[in-house]
mmCIF file of C-alpha atoms in Angstrom:
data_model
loop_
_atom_site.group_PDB
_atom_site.id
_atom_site.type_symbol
_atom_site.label_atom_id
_atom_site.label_comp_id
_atom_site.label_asym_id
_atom_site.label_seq_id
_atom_site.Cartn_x
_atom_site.Cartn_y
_atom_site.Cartn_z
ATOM 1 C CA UNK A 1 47.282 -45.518 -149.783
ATOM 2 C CA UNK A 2 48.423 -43.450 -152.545
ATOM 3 C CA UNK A 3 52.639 -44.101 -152.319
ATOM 4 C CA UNK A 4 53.517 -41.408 -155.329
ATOM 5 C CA UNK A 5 51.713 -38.916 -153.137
ATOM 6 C CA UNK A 6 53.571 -39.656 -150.201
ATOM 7 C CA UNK A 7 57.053 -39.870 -151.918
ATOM 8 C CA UNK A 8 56.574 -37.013 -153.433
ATOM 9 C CA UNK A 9 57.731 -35.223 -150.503
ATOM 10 C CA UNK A 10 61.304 -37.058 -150.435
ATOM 11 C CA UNK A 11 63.871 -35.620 -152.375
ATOM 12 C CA UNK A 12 66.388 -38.621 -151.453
ATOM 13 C CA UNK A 13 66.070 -42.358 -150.960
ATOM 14 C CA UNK A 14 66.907 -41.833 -147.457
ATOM 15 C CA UNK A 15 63.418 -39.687 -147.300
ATOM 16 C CA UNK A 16 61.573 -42.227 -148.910
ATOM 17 C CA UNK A 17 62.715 -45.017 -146.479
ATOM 18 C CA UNK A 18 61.996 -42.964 -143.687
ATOM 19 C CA UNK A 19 58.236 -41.689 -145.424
ATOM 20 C CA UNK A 20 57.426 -45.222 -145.948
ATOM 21 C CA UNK A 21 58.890 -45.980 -142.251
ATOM 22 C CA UNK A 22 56.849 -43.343 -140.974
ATOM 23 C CA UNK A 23 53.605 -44.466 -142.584
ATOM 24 C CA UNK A 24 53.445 -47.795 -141.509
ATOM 25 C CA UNK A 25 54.605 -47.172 -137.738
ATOM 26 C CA UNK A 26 51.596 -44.977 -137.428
ATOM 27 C CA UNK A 27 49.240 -47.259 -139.620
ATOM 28 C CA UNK A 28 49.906 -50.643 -138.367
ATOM 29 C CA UNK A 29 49.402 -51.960 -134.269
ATOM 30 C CA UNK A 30 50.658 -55.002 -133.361
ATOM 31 C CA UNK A 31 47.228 -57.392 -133.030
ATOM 32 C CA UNK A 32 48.195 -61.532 -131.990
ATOM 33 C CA UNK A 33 44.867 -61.819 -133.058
ATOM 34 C CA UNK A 34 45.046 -60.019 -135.965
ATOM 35 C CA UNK A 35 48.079 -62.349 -137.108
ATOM 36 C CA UNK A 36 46.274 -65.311 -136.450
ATOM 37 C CA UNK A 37 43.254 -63.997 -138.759
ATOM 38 C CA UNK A 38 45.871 -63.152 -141.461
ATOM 39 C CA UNK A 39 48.682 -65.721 -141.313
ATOM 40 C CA UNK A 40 51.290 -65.177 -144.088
ATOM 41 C CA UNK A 41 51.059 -61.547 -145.301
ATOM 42 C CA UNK A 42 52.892 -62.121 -148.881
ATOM 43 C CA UNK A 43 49.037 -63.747 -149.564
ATOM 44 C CA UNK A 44 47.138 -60.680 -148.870
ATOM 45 C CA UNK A 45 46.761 -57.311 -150.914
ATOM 46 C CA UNK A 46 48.611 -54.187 -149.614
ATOM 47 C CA UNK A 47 45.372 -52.946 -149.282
ATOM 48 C CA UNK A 48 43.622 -55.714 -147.476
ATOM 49 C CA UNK A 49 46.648 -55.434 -144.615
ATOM 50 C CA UNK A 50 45.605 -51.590 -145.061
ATOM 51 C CA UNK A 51 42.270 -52.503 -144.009
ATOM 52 C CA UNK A 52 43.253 -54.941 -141.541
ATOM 53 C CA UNK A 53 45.149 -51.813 -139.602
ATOM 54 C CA UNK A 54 47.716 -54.245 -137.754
ATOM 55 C CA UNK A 55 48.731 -57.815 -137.242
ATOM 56 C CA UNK A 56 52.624 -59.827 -136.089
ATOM 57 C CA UNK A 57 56.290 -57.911 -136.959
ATOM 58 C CA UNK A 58 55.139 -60.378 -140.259
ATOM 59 C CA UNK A 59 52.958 -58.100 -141.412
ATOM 60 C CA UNK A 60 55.079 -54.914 -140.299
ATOM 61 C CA UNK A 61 58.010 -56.270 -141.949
ATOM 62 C CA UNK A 62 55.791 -57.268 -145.391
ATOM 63 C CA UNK A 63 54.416 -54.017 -145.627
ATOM 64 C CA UNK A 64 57.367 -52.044 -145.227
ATOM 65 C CA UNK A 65 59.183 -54.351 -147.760
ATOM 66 C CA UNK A 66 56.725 -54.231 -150.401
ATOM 67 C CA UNK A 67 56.345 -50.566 -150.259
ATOM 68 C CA UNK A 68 59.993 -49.885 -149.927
ATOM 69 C CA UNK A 69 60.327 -51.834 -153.016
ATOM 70 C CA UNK A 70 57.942 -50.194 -155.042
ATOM 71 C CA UNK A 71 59.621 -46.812 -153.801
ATOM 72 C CA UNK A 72 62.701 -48.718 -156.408
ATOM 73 C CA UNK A 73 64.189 -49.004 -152.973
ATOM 74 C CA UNK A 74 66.870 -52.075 -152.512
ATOM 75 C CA UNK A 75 65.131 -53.681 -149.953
ATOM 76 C CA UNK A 76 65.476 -57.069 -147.633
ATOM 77 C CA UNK A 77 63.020 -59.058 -145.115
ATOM 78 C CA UNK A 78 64.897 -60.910 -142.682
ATOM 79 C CA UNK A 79 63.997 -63.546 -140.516
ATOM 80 C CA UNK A 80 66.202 -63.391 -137.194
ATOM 81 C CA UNK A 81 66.336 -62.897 -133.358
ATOM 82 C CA UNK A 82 66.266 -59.478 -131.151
ATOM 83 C CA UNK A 83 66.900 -59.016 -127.766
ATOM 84 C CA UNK A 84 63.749 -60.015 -124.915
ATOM 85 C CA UNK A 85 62.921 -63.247 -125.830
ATOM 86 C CA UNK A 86 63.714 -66.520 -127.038
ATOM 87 C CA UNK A 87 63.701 -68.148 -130.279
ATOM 88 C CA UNK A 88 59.717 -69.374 -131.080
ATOM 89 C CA UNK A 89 60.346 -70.842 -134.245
ATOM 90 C CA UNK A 90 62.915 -71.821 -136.944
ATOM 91 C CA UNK A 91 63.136 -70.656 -140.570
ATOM 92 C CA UNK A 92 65.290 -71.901 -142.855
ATOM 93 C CA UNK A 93 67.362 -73.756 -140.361
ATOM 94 C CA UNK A 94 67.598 -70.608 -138.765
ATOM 95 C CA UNK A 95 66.402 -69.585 -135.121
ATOM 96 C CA UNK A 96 63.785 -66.876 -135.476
ATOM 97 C CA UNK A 97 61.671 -64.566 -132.729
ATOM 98 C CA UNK A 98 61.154 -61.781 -135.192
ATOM 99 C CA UNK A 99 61.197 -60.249 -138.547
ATOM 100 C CA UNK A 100 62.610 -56.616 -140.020
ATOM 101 C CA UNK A 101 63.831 -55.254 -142.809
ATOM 102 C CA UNK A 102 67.217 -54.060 -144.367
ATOM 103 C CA UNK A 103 67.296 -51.071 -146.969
ATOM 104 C CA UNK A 104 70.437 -49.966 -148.795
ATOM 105 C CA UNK A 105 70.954 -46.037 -148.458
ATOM 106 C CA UNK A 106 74.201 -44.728 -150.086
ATOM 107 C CA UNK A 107 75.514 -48.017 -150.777
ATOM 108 C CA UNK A 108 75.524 -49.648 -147.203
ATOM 109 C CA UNK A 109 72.646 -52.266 -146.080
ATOM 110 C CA UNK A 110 70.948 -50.286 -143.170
ATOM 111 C CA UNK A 111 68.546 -52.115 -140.528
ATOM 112 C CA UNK A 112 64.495 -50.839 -140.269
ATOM 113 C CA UNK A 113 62.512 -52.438 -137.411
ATOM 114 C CA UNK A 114 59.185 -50.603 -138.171
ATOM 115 C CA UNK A 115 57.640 -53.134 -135.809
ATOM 116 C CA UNK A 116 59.688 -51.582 -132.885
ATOM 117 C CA UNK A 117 59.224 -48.428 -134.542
ATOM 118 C CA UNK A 118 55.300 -48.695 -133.705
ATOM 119 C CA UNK A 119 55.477 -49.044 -130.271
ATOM 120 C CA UNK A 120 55.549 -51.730 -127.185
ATOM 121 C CA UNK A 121 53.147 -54.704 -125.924
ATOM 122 C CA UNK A 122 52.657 -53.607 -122.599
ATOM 123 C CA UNK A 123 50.147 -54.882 -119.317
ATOM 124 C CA UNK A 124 47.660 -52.543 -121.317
ATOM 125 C CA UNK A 125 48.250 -54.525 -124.952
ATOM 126 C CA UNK A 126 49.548 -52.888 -128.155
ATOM 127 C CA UNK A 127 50.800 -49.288 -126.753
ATOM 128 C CA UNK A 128 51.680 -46.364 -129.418
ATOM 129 C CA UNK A 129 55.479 -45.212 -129.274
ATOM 130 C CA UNK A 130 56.598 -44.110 -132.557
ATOM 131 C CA UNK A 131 60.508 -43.825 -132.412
ATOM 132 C CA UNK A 132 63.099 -43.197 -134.971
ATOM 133 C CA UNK A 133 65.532 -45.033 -132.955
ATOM 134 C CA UNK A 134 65.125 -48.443 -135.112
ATOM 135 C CA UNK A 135 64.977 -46.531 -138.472
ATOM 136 C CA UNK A 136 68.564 -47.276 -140.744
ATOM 137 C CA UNK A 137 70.003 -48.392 -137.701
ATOM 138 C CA UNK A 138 73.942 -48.679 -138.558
ATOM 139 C CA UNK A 139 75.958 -51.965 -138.728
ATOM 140 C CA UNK A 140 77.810 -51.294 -135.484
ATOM 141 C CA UNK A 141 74.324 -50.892 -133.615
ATOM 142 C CA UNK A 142 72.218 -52.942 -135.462
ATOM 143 C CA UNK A 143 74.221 -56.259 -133.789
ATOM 144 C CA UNK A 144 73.244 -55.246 -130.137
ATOM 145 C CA UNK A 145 69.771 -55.897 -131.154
ATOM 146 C CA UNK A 146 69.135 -57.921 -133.811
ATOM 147 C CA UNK A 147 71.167 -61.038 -135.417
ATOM 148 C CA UNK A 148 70.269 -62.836 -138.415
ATOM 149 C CA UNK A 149 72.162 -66.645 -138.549
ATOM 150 C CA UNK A 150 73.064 -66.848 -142.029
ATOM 151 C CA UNK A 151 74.282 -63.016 -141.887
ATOM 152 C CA UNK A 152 72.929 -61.837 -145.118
ATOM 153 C CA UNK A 153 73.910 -58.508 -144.441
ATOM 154 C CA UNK A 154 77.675 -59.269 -143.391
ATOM 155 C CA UNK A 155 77.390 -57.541 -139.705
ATOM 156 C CA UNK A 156 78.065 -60.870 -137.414
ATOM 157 C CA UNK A 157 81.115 -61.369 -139.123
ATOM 158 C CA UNK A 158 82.479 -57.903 -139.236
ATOM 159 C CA UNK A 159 81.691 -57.602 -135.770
ATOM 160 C CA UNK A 160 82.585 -61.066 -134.296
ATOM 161 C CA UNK A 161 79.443 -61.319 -132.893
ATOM 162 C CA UNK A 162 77.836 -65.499 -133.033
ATOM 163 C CA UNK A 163 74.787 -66.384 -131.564
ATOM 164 C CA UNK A 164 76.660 -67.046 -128.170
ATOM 165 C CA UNK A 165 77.726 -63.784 -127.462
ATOM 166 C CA UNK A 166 74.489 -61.957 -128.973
ATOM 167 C CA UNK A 167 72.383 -63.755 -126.227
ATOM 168 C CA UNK A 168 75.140 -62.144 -123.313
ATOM 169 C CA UNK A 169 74.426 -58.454 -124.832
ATOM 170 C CA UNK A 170 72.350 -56.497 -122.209
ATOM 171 C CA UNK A 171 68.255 -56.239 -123.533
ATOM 172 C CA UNK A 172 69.377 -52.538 -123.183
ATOM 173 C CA UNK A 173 72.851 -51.880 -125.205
ATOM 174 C CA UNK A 174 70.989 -50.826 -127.940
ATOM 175 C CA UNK A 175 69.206 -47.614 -125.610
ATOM 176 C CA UNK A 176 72.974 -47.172 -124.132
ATOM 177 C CA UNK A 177 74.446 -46.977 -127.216
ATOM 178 C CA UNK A 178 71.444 -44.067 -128.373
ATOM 179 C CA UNK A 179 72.143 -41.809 -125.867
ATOM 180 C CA UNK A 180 76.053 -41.943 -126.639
ATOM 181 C CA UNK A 181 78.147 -44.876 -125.443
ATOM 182 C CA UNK A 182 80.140 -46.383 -128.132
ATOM 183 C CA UNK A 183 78.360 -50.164 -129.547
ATOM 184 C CA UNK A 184 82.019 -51.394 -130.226
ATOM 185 C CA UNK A 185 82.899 -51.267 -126.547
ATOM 186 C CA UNK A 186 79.686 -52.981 -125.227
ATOM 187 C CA UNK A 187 80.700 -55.650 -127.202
ATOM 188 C CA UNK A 188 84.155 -55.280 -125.972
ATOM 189 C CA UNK A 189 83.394 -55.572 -122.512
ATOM 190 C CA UNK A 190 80.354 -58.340 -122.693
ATOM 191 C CA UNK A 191 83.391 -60.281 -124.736
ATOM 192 C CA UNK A 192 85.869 -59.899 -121.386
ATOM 193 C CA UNK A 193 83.192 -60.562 -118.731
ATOM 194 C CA UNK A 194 81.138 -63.397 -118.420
ATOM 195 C CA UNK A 195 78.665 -61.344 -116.394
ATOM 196 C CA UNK A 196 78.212 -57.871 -117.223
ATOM 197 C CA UNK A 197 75.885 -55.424 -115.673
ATOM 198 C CA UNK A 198 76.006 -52.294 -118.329
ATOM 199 C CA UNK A 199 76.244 -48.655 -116.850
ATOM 200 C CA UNK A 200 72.545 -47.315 -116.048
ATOM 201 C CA UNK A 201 71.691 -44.817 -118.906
ATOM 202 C CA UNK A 202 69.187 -42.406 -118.405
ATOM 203 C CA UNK A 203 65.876 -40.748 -120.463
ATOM 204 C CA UNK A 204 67.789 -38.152 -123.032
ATOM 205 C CA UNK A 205 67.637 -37.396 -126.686
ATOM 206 C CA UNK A 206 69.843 -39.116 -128.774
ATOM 207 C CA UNK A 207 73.424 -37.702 -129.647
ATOM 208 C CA UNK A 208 73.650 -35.277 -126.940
ATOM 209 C CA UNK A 209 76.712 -36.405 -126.025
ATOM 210 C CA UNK A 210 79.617 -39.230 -127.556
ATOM 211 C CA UNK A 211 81.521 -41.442 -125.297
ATOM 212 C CA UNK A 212 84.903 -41.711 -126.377
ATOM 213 C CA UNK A 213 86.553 -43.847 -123.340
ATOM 214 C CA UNK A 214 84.313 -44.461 -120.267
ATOM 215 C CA UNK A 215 83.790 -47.622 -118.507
ATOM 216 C CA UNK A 216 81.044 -49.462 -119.926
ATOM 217 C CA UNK A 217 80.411 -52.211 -116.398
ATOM 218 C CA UNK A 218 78.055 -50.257 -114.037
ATOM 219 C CA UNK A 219 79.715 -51.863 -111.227
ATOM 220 C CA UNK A 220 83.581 -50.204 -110.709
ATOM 221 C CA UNK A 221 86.496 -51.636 -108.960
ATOM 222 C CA UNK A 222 87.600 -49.034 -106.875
ATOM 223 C CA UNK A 223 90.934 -48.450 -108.654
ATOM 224 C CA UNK A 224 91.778 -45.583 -111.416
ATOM 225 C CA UNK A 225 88.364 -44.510 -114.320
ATOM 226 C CA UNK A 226 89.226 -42.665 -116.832
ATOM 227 C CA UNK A 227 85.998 -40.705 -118.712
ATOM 228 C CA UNK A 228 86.360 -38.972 -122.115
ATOM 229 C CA UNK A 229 82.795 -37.612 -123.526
ATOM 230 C CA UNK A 230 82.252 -35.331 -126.573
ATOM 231 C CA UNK A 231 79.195 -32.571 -126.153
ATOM 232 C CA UNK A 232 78.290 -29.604 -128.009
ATOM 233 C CA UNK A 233 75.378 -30.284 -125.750
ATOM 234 C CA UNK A 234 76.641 -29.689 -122.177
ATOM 235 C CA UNK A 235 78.265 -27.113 -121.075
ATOM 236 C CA UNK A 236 79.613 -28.677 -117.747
ATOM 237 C CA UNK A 237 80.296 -32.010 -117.131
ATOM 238 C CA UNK A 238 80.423 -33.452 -113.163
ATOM 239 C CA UNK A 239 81.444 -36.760 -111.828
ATOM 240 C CA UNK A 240 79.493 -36.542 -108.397
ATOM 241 C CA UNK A 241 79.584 -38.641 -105.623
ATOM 242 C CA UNK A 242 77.779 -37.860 -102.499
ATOM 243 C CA UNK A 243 78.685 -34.170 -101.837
ATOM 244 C CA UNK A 244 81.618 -34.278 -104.158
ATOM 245 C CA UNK A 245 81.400 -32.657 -107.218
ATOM 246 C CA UNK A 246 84.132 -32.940 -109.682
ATOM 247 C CA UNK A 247 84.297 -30.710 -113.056
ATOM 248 C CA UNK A 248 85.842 -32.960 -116.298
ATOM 249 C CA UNK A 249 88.443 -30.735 -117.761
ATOM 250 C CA UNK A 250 87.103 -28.756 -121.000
ATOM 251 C CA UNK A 251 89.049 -28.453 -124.428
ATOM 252 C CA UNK A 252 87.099 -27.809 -126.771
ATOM 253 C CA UNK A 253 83.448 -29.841 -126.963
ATOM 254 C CA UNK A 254 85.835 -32.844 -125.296
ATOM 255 C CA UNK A 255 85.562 -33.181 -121.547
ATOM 256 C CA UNK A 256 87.526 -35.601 -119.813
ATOM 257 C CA UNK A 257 88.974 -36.810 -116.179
ATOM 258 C CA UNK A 258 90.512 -39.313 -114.335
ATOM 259 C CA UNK A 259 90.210 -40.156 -110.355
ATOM 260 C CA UNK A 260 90.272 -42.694 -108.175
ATOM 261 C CA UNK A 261 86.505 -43.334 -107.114
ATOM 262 C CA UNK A 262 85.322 -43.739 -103.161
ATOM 263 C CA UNK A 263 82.812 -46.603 -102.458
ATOM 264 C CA UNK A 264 79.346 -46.014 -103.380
ATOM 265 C CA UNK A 265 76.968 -44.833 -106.314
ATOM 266 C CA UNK A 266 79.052 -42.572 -108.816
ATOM 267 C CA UNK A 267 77.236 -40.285 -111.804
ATOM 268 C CA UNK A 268 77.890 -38.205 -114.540
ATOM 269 C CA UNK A 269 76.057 -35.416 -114.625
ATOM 270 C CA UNK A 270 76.170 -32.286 -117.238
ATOM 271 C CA UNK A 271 74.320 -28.791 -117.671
ATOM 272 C CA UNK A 272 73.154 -26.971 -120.753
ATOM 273 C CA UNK A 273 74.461 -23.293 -121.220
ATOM 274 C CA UNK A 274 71.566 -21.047 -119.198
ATOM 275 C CA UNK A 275 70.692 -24.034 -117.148
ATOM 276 C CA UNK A 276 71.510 -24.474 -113.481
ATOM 277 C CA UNK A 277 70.103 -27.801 -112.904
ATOM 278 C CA UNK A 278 72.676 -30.942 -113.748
ATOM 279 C CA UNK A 279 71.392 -34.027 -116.069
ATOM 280 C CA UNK A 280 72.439 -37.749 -115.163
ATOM 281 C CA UNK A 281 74.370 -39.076 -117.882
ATOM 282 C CA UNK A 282 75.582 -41.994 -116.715
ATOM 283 C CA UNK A 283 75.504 -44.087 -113.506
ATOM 284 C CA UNK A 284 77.619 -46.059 -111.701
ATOM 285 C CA UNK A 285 77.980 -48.478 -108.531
ATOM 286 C CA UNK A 286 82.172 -48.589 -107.030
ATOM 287 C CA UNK A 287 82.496 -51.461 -105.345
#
C-alpha cells in the first residue's frame, strides 16, 4: 500500500488514525486458517500480511500498529480480554482472548479495535461490518469492553474496574452505552447488583440522544423512575405503557419525567420533527 498517499488526505492525527483504521477494516477478514498459516505477524512483511488479505485480531492489531507508527503516531498493542468469551491463553502472566491497539490523540491514550471494526464471525464465517464504533473508543467506554491486567493505559484503576467486575458487565454495555446511556452508571449499577439484566437498547445511530439519569436494570420495581435524556434529535419523548402515553416535560433539548410505573413492559419512545411515527429508545420490564 502506498501510506503517504493515503495520509495525505488527513490534516490531523486524529485523520490519520482513523485513515489507517479505515484501511485495514476493509483490507483484512478474520481467517483461523489464515492465522494458523501465518502465526506471529511481527515475522512477516507489511506487505506479505497485505497479500495474505486476513488472518487472527494478531494480525489486525500488528498491522494497524505498525502503520499507525509509521504515520509518527504514538501507538500501543495490547494483549487483554473483551467481552464474549473466555480467556484462551496467557501472556505475560496476563489472561488474554484478544489483541487491539491504543493510539494517543490530543494527549489521551484512546482504544482502536480494528478487528471488531472489520466485522463479526457469524454461522456463515468471517461477515463484513465495518463500524466506527471501536475506533478511539474513550476511557470511560473502553472498560465495558475491553480490560488489559497490567493496565498500561491507566483505565482499570481510574474506573475501579478488576477483572471480577469486568466479567459481570453485560456482553452488550458497550452497544448501550453507543446509543446514549451513560458507561459510568452501567458500572454503577453492575457494582450494586449481583445480577443485572441491562435495559434493552434498540438499532439507532449513535448520539441521538444522552442519558443523564435513567434506570440502567431492565427489570423495575414498581416504585418511583425518574428519566432525564438530552436530544437535539427528538422532538417528543413518550414513556408508553400499553395504551398510556406519557409526554417527558421539554426545556430546552432536556426532557425529563417521573411516575410511578404499572406492571408490565414499559418504553421510551421519541419522534423526529416532521415524523409521526415514535422510535423505541429504551425498554423496560416493571415487575
Amino acid at each position: 500500500m502506498k501510506l503517504n498517499a493515503l495520509l495525505s488526505l488527513a490534516a490531523t492525527d486524529e485523520e490519520k488514525a482513523w485513515l489507517i483504521y479505515r484501511w485495514v477494516t476493509y483490507h483484512f477478514k478474520h481467517d483461523s486458517g489464515l492465522a494458523s498459516k501465518i502465526g506471529d505477524p511481527a515475522q512477516h512483511s507489511l506487505e506479505k500480511l497485505h497479500a495474505f488479505g486476513g488472518g487472527s485480531c494478531a494480525v489486525y492489531a500488528n498491522v494497524t500498529h505498525r502503520l499507525m507508527q509509521m504515520a509518527g503516531l504514538e501507538v500501543k498493542t495490547i494483549y487483554g480480554l473483551v467481552k464474549g468469551g473466555p480467556a484462551t491463553s496467557r501472556r505475560n502472566g496476563k489472561s488474554v482472548n484478544h489483541v487491539w491497539n491504543a493510539v494517543k490523540v490530543k494527549g489521551v491514550w484512546k482504544v482502536v479495535d480494528s478487528t471488531w471494526g472489520a466485522g463479526f464471525i457469524g454461522r456463515q464465517g468471517f461477515q463484513p461490518q465495518h463500524s466506527d464504533l471501536f475506533f478511539l473508543l474513550t476511557p470511560e467506554k473502553a472498560i465495558l469492553s475491553h480490560f488489559d491486567e497490567a493496565d498500561e493505559l491507566g483505565y482499570q484503576q481510574a474506573f475501579g474496574v478488576n477483572q471480577l467486575l469486568f466479567a459481570r458487565l453485560p456482553e452488550d454495555a458497550l452497544y448501550a452505552a453507543a446509543v446514549g446511556l451513560n458507561p459510568t452508571l452501567i458500572v454503577d449499577a453492575v457494582r450494586r447488583a449481583s445480577n443485572m439484566s441491562l435495559v434493552s437498547t434498540f438499532d439507532l445511530h449513535a448520539d441521538v440522544f444522552r442519558v443523564l439519569s435513567v434506570p440502567v436494570n431492565r427489570l423495575l420495581d414498581r416504585k418511583t423512575q425518574s428519566f432525564v435524556i438530552e436530544s437535539e434529535v427528538f422532538e417528543e419523548l413518550m414513556i408508553v405503557q400499553g395504551r398510556s402515553w406519557l409526554p417527558l416535560k421539554k426545556s430546552g433539548k432536556v426532557h425529563s419525567l417521573t411516575l410511578l410505573p404499572s406492571q408490565g413492559e414499559l418504553l421510551v419512545m421519541g419522534r423526529r420533527p416532521k415524523e409521526y411515527e415514535f422510535e423505541a429508545l429504551l425498554g423496560y420490564q416493571v415487575k
